[in-house]
Amino acid sequence: RERSWRDSLLLSALEWTIQFGEDLLDMDLDAITEYSALHPKPSGLILQYGTAGFRTKAEHLDHVMFRMGLLAVLRSKQTKSTIGVMVTASHNPEEDNGVKLVDPLGEMLAPSWEEHATCLANAEEQDMPRVLMDISVKAAVNLQQDAFIVIGRDTRPTSEKLSQSVIDGVTALEGQFHDYGLVTTPQLHYMVYCRNTSGQYGEATLEGYYQKLSKAFMELTKQTLCSEDEYRSVKVDCANGIGALKLKEMEHYVSQGLSVQLFNDGTKGKLNHLCGADFVKSHQKPPQGMEMKSNERCCSFDGDADRIVYHYLDVDGHFHLIDGDKIATLISSFLKELLLEIGESLNIGVVQTAYANGSSTRYLEEVMKVPVYCTKTGVKHLHHKAQEFDIGVYFEANGHGTVLFSKAAETKIRQLTKELEDEKRKAAAKMLENVIDLFNQAAGDAISDMLVIEAILMLKDLTIQQWDALYMDLPNRQLKVKVADRQVISTTDAERQVVTPPGLQEAINDLVKKYKLSRAFVRPSGTEDVVRVYAEADSQENADSLARAVSF
Ligand code: 16G
Ligand code: MG
């Protein structure tokens, strides 16, 4: 009595026809079925569209890529916009890969479509066309609408073939596409944003991206007095990833203002292995493969160049990490000063997650007097919150982040650059205008963030040690705990409080009370099958011991 998929399809089609009064013959199901057979799903494999898309061993992803090509076409038809598909697994090991969709304004895919993505990826071969049709019905996709998809990939050995599978999916549904080939994740977000704002944001080419950023950077830094070379040079650990290729391409655009020395550029080492932003942040150690002399300014990108952290060795050879929290602090104090100079009351807010070091939150609120907000982990949550302000600064401690300017604020600032008569105020408005252009408003971007930071340090004549000395991080520790089912832990209050299992939060509270300046929380990871524990206290020993105690 089981209905064949064709029957269910016909039913869906009927429903759709009743709803929209058009027929579904536009979707060539036989072609889709034929194409799909070339990208079979290993039976029983269940994957989830997580915090940053699908991510797992590359060999399990061929069918997912094909189906995300299909889904991107539906999303494009529904939004009547260009949609992006990025093939990357960011900071994960080289053997992994992943895919995420980019929504019209360069944002992460809308949550209801994350569910569609999960359903489609997990449908067994024979059910796939029905699920595809179901999504079209549920999301009211007009199948006659044209679709346009842009595709990008990182440098992983498996990425080229997998992005070809995405293209197969796009083609199976007769979508048009442009393959950008090797690009950083934020570059693909930028392309999507440009294309959907008819070029207003910038030109949707790599050349356009380099031109826009370098022009803003050169304008911003042209008045800086110091010409000493050491001030104008930075060492970059590229995690043996795509960031190296793209920084090389960009180098000559900014070489008048900044000299960039690349390490871990992918010519020898393995992607993300003992290097890159994630390694440096989680091990609190310098990356391998980088020569660091004392007090030299260094930074690390992750594998797809959407994260950045800075670091240096002091004269005693001690390693100092300058994470996303300190980056947010530097940037917001610079922006606040400019606003004061201009004399405009645009509101500014800083968005962090529970992982933000307690010292950073205290410094921002008490010393700098800027309001700080906390959201759940994951770029999309921070990005969303940051959109509420005239100027929304968001950074995760791990180095993901950017600054968003509301349309109204941007218009106001551009207007002031023309109208203000006072030279000092006008100059401040111009600086702010260049800062708007230098930040990637679509997504956190290691290249763009680096240029902003380098510009601020030059303008403020700050050394990396002076920046580091803004506040002292509280000692902290992160641990992973393997549990049978991480979903038994649910949280609230931006992941700072546990709801279930009952009694766990009280137990954590009791442990936290035993230490000074302490704080601890647990949350299920969105990317790995583990529960994460974070603890902070007045000394490293105490932070370690609190983290261990909370780990049961
Ligand atoms: C993903 C997120 C990152 C987050 C991390 C948390 C994006 C682009 N990336 O990498 O923002 O910090 O997941 O991982 O959103 P976790 O849930 O395993 O701790
Ligand atoms: Mg990344």
Coordinates of C-alpha atoms in Angstrom, one line a residue, residues 101-399:
L101 CA 24.7 28.4 1.3
V102 CA 24.9 32.1 1.3
D103 CA 21.7 34.1 1.3
P104 CA 21.0 37.2 -0.8
L105 CA 22.6 39.9 1.3
G106 CA 25.7 37.8 1.9
E107 CA 24.2 36.4 5.1
M108 CA 24.0 32.8 6.4
L109 CA 21.1 30.7 5.1
A110 CA 17.8 31.4 6.9
P111 CA 17.0 28.9 9.6
S112 CA 13.9 27.4 7.9
W113 CA 16.0 26.6 4.9
E114 CA 18.6 24.9 7.1
E115 CA 15.9 22.5 7.9
H116 CA 15.1 22.0 4.2
A117 CA 18.8 21.4 3.6
T118 CA 18.9 18.7 6.3
C119 CA 15.8 17.0 4.9
L120 CA 17.1 17.0 1.4
A121 CA 20.6 15.8 2.3
N122 CA 19.2 12.9 4.3
A123 CA 16.5 11.7 1.9
E124 CA 17.2 8.2 0.6
E125 CA 17.7 8.2 -3.2
Q126 CA 14.2 7.2 -4.1
D127 CA 12.6 9.9 -1.8
M128 CA 14.8 12.7 -3.0
P129 CA 12.6 14.1 -5.8
R130 CA 9.6 14.1 -3.5
V131 CA 11.5 16.0 -0.8
L132 CA 12.6 18.5 -3.4
M133 CA 9.0 18.9 -4.4
D134 CA 7.8 19.2 -0.8
I135 CA 10.3 22.0 -0.2
S136 CA 9.1 23.8 -3.3
V137 CA 5.5 23.5 -2.0
K138 CA 6.3 24.5 1.6
A139 CA 8.4 27.5 0.6
A140 CA 6.1 28.5 -2.2
V141 CA 8.9 28.5 -4.8
N142 CA 7.9 29.7 -8.2
L143 CA 9.6 27.1 -10.4
Q144 CA 9.4 29.3 -13.4
Q145 CA 11.5 32.0 -11.9
D146 CA 15.1 32.1 -13.2
A147 CA 17.9 31.0 -10.8
F148 CA 21.5 32.2 -10.5
I149 CA 24.1 30.6 -8.3
V150 CA 27.7 31.6 -7.5
I151 CA 30.1 29.0 -6.4
G152 CA 33.4 29.2 -4.6
R153 CA 35.8 26.8 -3.0
D154 CA 38.9 26.6 -0.7
T155 CA 42.2 24.9 -1.5
R156 CA 41.4 21.4 -0.1
P157 CA 42.4 18.6 -2.5
T158 CA 38.7 17.4 -2.6
S159 CA 37.2 20.8 -3.1
E160 CA 37.4 21.0 -6.9
K161 CA 35.6 17.8 -7.5
L162 CA 33.0 18.5 -4.8
S163 CA 32.3 21.9 -6.3
Q164 CA 31.7 20.2 -9.6
S165 CA 29.0 18.2 -7.9
V166 CA 27.4 21.4 -6.8
I167 CA 27.4 22.6 -10.4
D168 CA 25.8 19.3 -11.5
G169 CA 23.0 19.9 -9.0
V170 CA 22.5 23.5 -10.3
T171 CA 22.5 22.3 -13.9
A172 CA 20.0 19.4 -13.1
L173 CA 17.5 22.1 -12.1
E174 CA 18.5 24.3 -15.1
G175 CA 19.9 27.1 -12.9
Q176 CA 22.5 29.5 -14.3
F177 CA 25.8 29.8 -12.4
H178 CA 29.2 31.5 -12.2
D179 CA 32.0 29.5 -10.7
Y180 CA 34.5 31.8 -8.9
G181 CA 36.8 28.9 -8.3
L182 CA 39.3 29.5 -5.5
V183 CA 38.1 32.2 -3.2
T184 CA 38.0 32.9 0.6
T185 CA 34.6 32.4 2.2
P186 CA 34.2 36.1 2.9
Q187 CA 35.0 36.9 -0.8
L188 CA 32.1 34.7 -1.9
H189 CA 29.8 36.4 0.6
Y190 CA 31.0 39.7 -0.9
M191 CA 30.2 38.5 -4.5
V192 CA 26.7 37.5 -3.5
Y193 CA 26.1 40.9 -1.7
C194 CA 27.4 42.8 -4.7
R195 CA 25.3 40.9 -7.2
N196 CA 22.1 41.4 -5.3
T197 CA 22.6 45.2 -4.8
S198 CA 23.2 45.8 -8.5
G199 CA 26.8 46.7 -7.9
Q200 CA 26.1 49.4 -5.3
Y201 CA 28.2 47.5 -2.7
G202 CA 31.0 46.9 -5.1
E203 CA 31.9 45.1 -8.3
A204 CA 31.3 41.4 -8.1
T205 CA 34.8 40.3 -9.2
L206 CA 38.1 39.6 -7.3
E207 CA 39.5 42.7 -8.9
G208 CA 36.5 44.7 -7.6
Y209 CA 37.1 43.3 -4.1
Y210 CA 40.8 44.2 -4.1
Q211 CA 40.2 47.6 -5.5
K212 CA 37.5 48.5 -3.0
L213 CA 39.4 47.4 0.1
S214 CA 42.8 48.7 -1.0
K215 CA 41.4 52.1 -1.9
A216 CA 39.8 52.4 1.5
F217 CA 42.9 51.3 3.2
M218 CA 45.2 53.6 1.4
E219 CA 42.9 56.6 1.9
L220 CA 42.6 55.8 5.6
T221 CA 46.3 55.5 6.2
K222 CA 47.7 58.2 3.9
Q223 CA 47.9 60.8 6.7
T224 CA 49.9 58.5 9.1
L225 CA 53.2 60.1 9.9
C226 CA 55.3 57.2 10.9
S227 CA 57.0 55.7 8.0
E228 CA 59.2 53.3 9.9
D229 CA 59.2 50.0 8.2
E230 CA 58.5 47.9 11.2
Y231 CA 55.3 49.8 11.8
R232 CA 54.2 49.0 8.3
S233 CA 54.8 45.3 8.2
V234 CA 52.9 42.4 9.5
K235 CA 53.6 38.6 9.4
V236 CA 50.7 36.4 8.5
D237 CA 50.2 32.7 9.2
C238 CA 47.9 31.6 6.4
A239 CA 47.1 28.1 7.8
N240 CA 48.3 26.7 4.5
G241 CA 45.0 27.7 3.1
I242 CA 43.2 29.9 0.6
G243 CA 44.1 33.1 2.5
A244 CA 47.7 32.8 1.3
L245 CA 46.7 32.8 -2.4
K246 CA 44.4 35.7 -2.0
L247 CA 46.7 37.8 0.1
K248 CA 49.4 37.2 -2.6
E249 CA 47.0 38.5 -5.2
M250 CA 46.2 41.5 -3.1
E251 CA 49.7 42.4 -1.9
H252 CA 50.6 44.8 -4.6
Y253 CA 47.4 46.8 -4.2
V254 CA 48.4 47.8 -0.7
S255 CA 52.2 47.5 -0.9
Q256 CA 52.7 51.3 -0.7
G257 CA 51.1 51.3 2.8
L258 CA 51.8 47.8 4.2
S259 CA 54.2 45.1 3.7
V260 CA 52.8 41.6 4.4
Q261 CA 55.0 38.6 5.0
L262 CA 53.3 35.3 4.4
F263 CA 54.0 32.1 6.3
N264 CA 52.3 28.7 6.0
D265 CA 51.3 29.6 2.4
G266 CA 50.5 26.1 1.4
T267 CA 53.6 25.4 -0.6
K268 CA 54.9 22.9 2.0
G269 CA 52.7 22.3 5.0
K270 CA 49.3 20.7 5.5
L271 CA 46.1 22.8 5.8
N272 CA 45.4 23.9 9.4
H273 CA 48.0 21.5 10.7
L274 CA 49.8 23.0 13.8
C275 CA 49.0 26.4 12.4
G276 CA 46.2 28.8 11.7
A277 CA 43.8 30.9 13.9
D278 CA 42.0 27.9 15.4
F279 CA 45.3 26.1 16.4
V280 CA 46.8 29.3 17.9
K281 CA 43.6 30.2 19.8
S282 CA 42.8 26.8 21.2
H283 CA 46.4 25.8 22.1
Q284 CA 47.5 29.4 23.0
K285 CA 50.7 28.7 21.2
P286 CA 52.5 30.2 18.2
P287 CA 51.9 28.5 14.9
Q288 CA 54.6 26.2 13.5
G289 CA 56.4 27.4 10.4
M290 CA 56.5 31.1 11.3
E291 CA 59.6 32.9 12.3
M292 CA 58.7 35.2 15.2
K293 CA 61.1 37.7 16.6
S294 CA 60.3 39.4 19.9
N295 CA 57.6 42.2 19.7
E296 CA 56.9 41.6 16.0
R297 CA 53.3 41.9 15.0
C298 CA 51.9 38.6 13.8
C299 CA 48.5 37.2 12.9
S300 CA 46.9 33.9 12.0
F301 CA 44.0 33.3 9.5
D302 CA 42.0 30.1 9.5
G303 CA 41.7 27.7 6.5
D304 CA 39.0 29.7 4.7
A305 CA 40.2 33.2 5.9
D306 CA 37.1 34.2 7.8
R307 CA 38.8 34.3 11.2
I308 CA 41.8 36.2 12.5
V309 CA 43.7 36.5 15.7
Y310 CA 46.9 38.4 16.4
H311 CA 49.9 37.4 18.5
Y312 CA 53.5 38.1 19.5
L313 CA 56.4 37.0 21.6
D314 CA 57.6 39.4 24.2
V315 CA 61.3 40.1 25.0
D316 CA 61.3 37.1 27.4
G317 CA 59.9 34.8 24.7
H318 CA 56.5 34.6 26.3
F319 CA 53.6 34.1 23.8
H320 CA 50.8 36.6 23.9
L321 CA 47.5 36.0 22.1
I322 CA 45.3 38.9 21.0
D323 CA 41.9 37.3 20.3
G324 CA 38.6 38.4 18.9
D325 CA 37.6 40.2 22.1
K326 CA 40.7 42.4 22.0
I327 CA 40.1 43.1 18.4
A328 CA 36.6 44.2 19.1
T329 CA 37.9 46.4 21.9
L330 CA 40.5 48.1 19.7
I331 CA 38.0 48.7 16.9
S332 CA 35.1 49.9 19.1
S333 CA 37.3 52.4 20.9
F334 CA 38.6 53.8 17.6
L335 CA 35.0 54.1 16.2
K336 CA 33.8 55.7 19.4
E337 CA 36.5 58.3 19.2
L338 CA 35.7 59.1 15.6
L339 CA 32.0 59.5 16.5
L340 CA 32.9 61.9 19.4
E341 CA 35.0 63.9 17.0
I342 CA 32.2 64.2 14.4
G343 CA 29.8 65.1 17.2
E344 CA 27.0 62.7 15.9
S345 CA 25.0 60.6 18.3
L346 CA 25.0 57.4 16.3
N347 CA 24.6 54.4 18.7
I348 CA 27.2 51.8 18.8
G349 CA 26.8 48.3 20.3
V350 CA 29.3 45.4 20.8
V351 CA 28.0 41.8 20.4
Q352 CA 29.9 38.9 22.0
T353 CA 29.2 35.3 23.0
A354 CA 29.6 33.5 26.3
Y355 CA 33.2 32.7 25.3
A356 CA 34.2 36.4 25.5
N357 CA 36.7 36.9 28.2
G358 CA 35.2 38.5 31.3
S359 CA 37.9 41.2 31.3
S360 CA 36.9 42.3 27.8
T361 CA 33.2 42.6 28.7
R362 CA 34.1 44.6 31.9
Y363 CA 36.5 46.8 30.0
L364 CA 34.0 47.6 27.2
E365 CA 31.2 48.3 29.7
E366 CA 33.0 50.0 32.5
V367 CA 35.9 51.8 30.9
M368 CA 34.7 52.4 27.4
K369 CA 31.1 52.7 28.4
V370 CA 29.7 50.9 25.3
P371 CA 26.7 48.6 25.7
V372 CA 27.6 44.9 25.3
Y373 CA 25.2 42.1 24.2
C374 CA 25.7 38.4 24.4
T375 CA 24.2 35.9 21.8
K376 CA 24.5 32.2 21.1
T377 CA 27.6 30.9 19.5
G378 CA 27.8 31.1 15.7
V379 CA 28.3 34.0 13.3
K380 CA 24.7 34.2 12.2
H381 CA 23.5 35.0 15.8
L382 CA 26.0 37.8 16.3
H383 CA 25.5 39.2 12.9
H384 CA 21.7 39.4 13.4
K385 CA 22.1 41.2 16.7
A386 CA 24.6 43.6 15.4
Q387 CA 22.1 44.7 12.7
E388 CA 20.1 46.4 15.5
F389 CA 22.6 49.3 15.9
D390 CA 23.7 52.2 13.9
I391 CA 27.2 50.7 14.3
G392 CA 27.2 47.1 15.4
V393 CA 30.6 45.6 16.3
Y394 CA 30.6 41.8 16.6
F395 CA 33.4 39.4 17.3
E396 CA 33.6 35.9 18.7
A397 CA 36.6 35.3 20.9
N398 CA 37.9 32.8 18.2
G399 CA 38.3 35.7 15.7

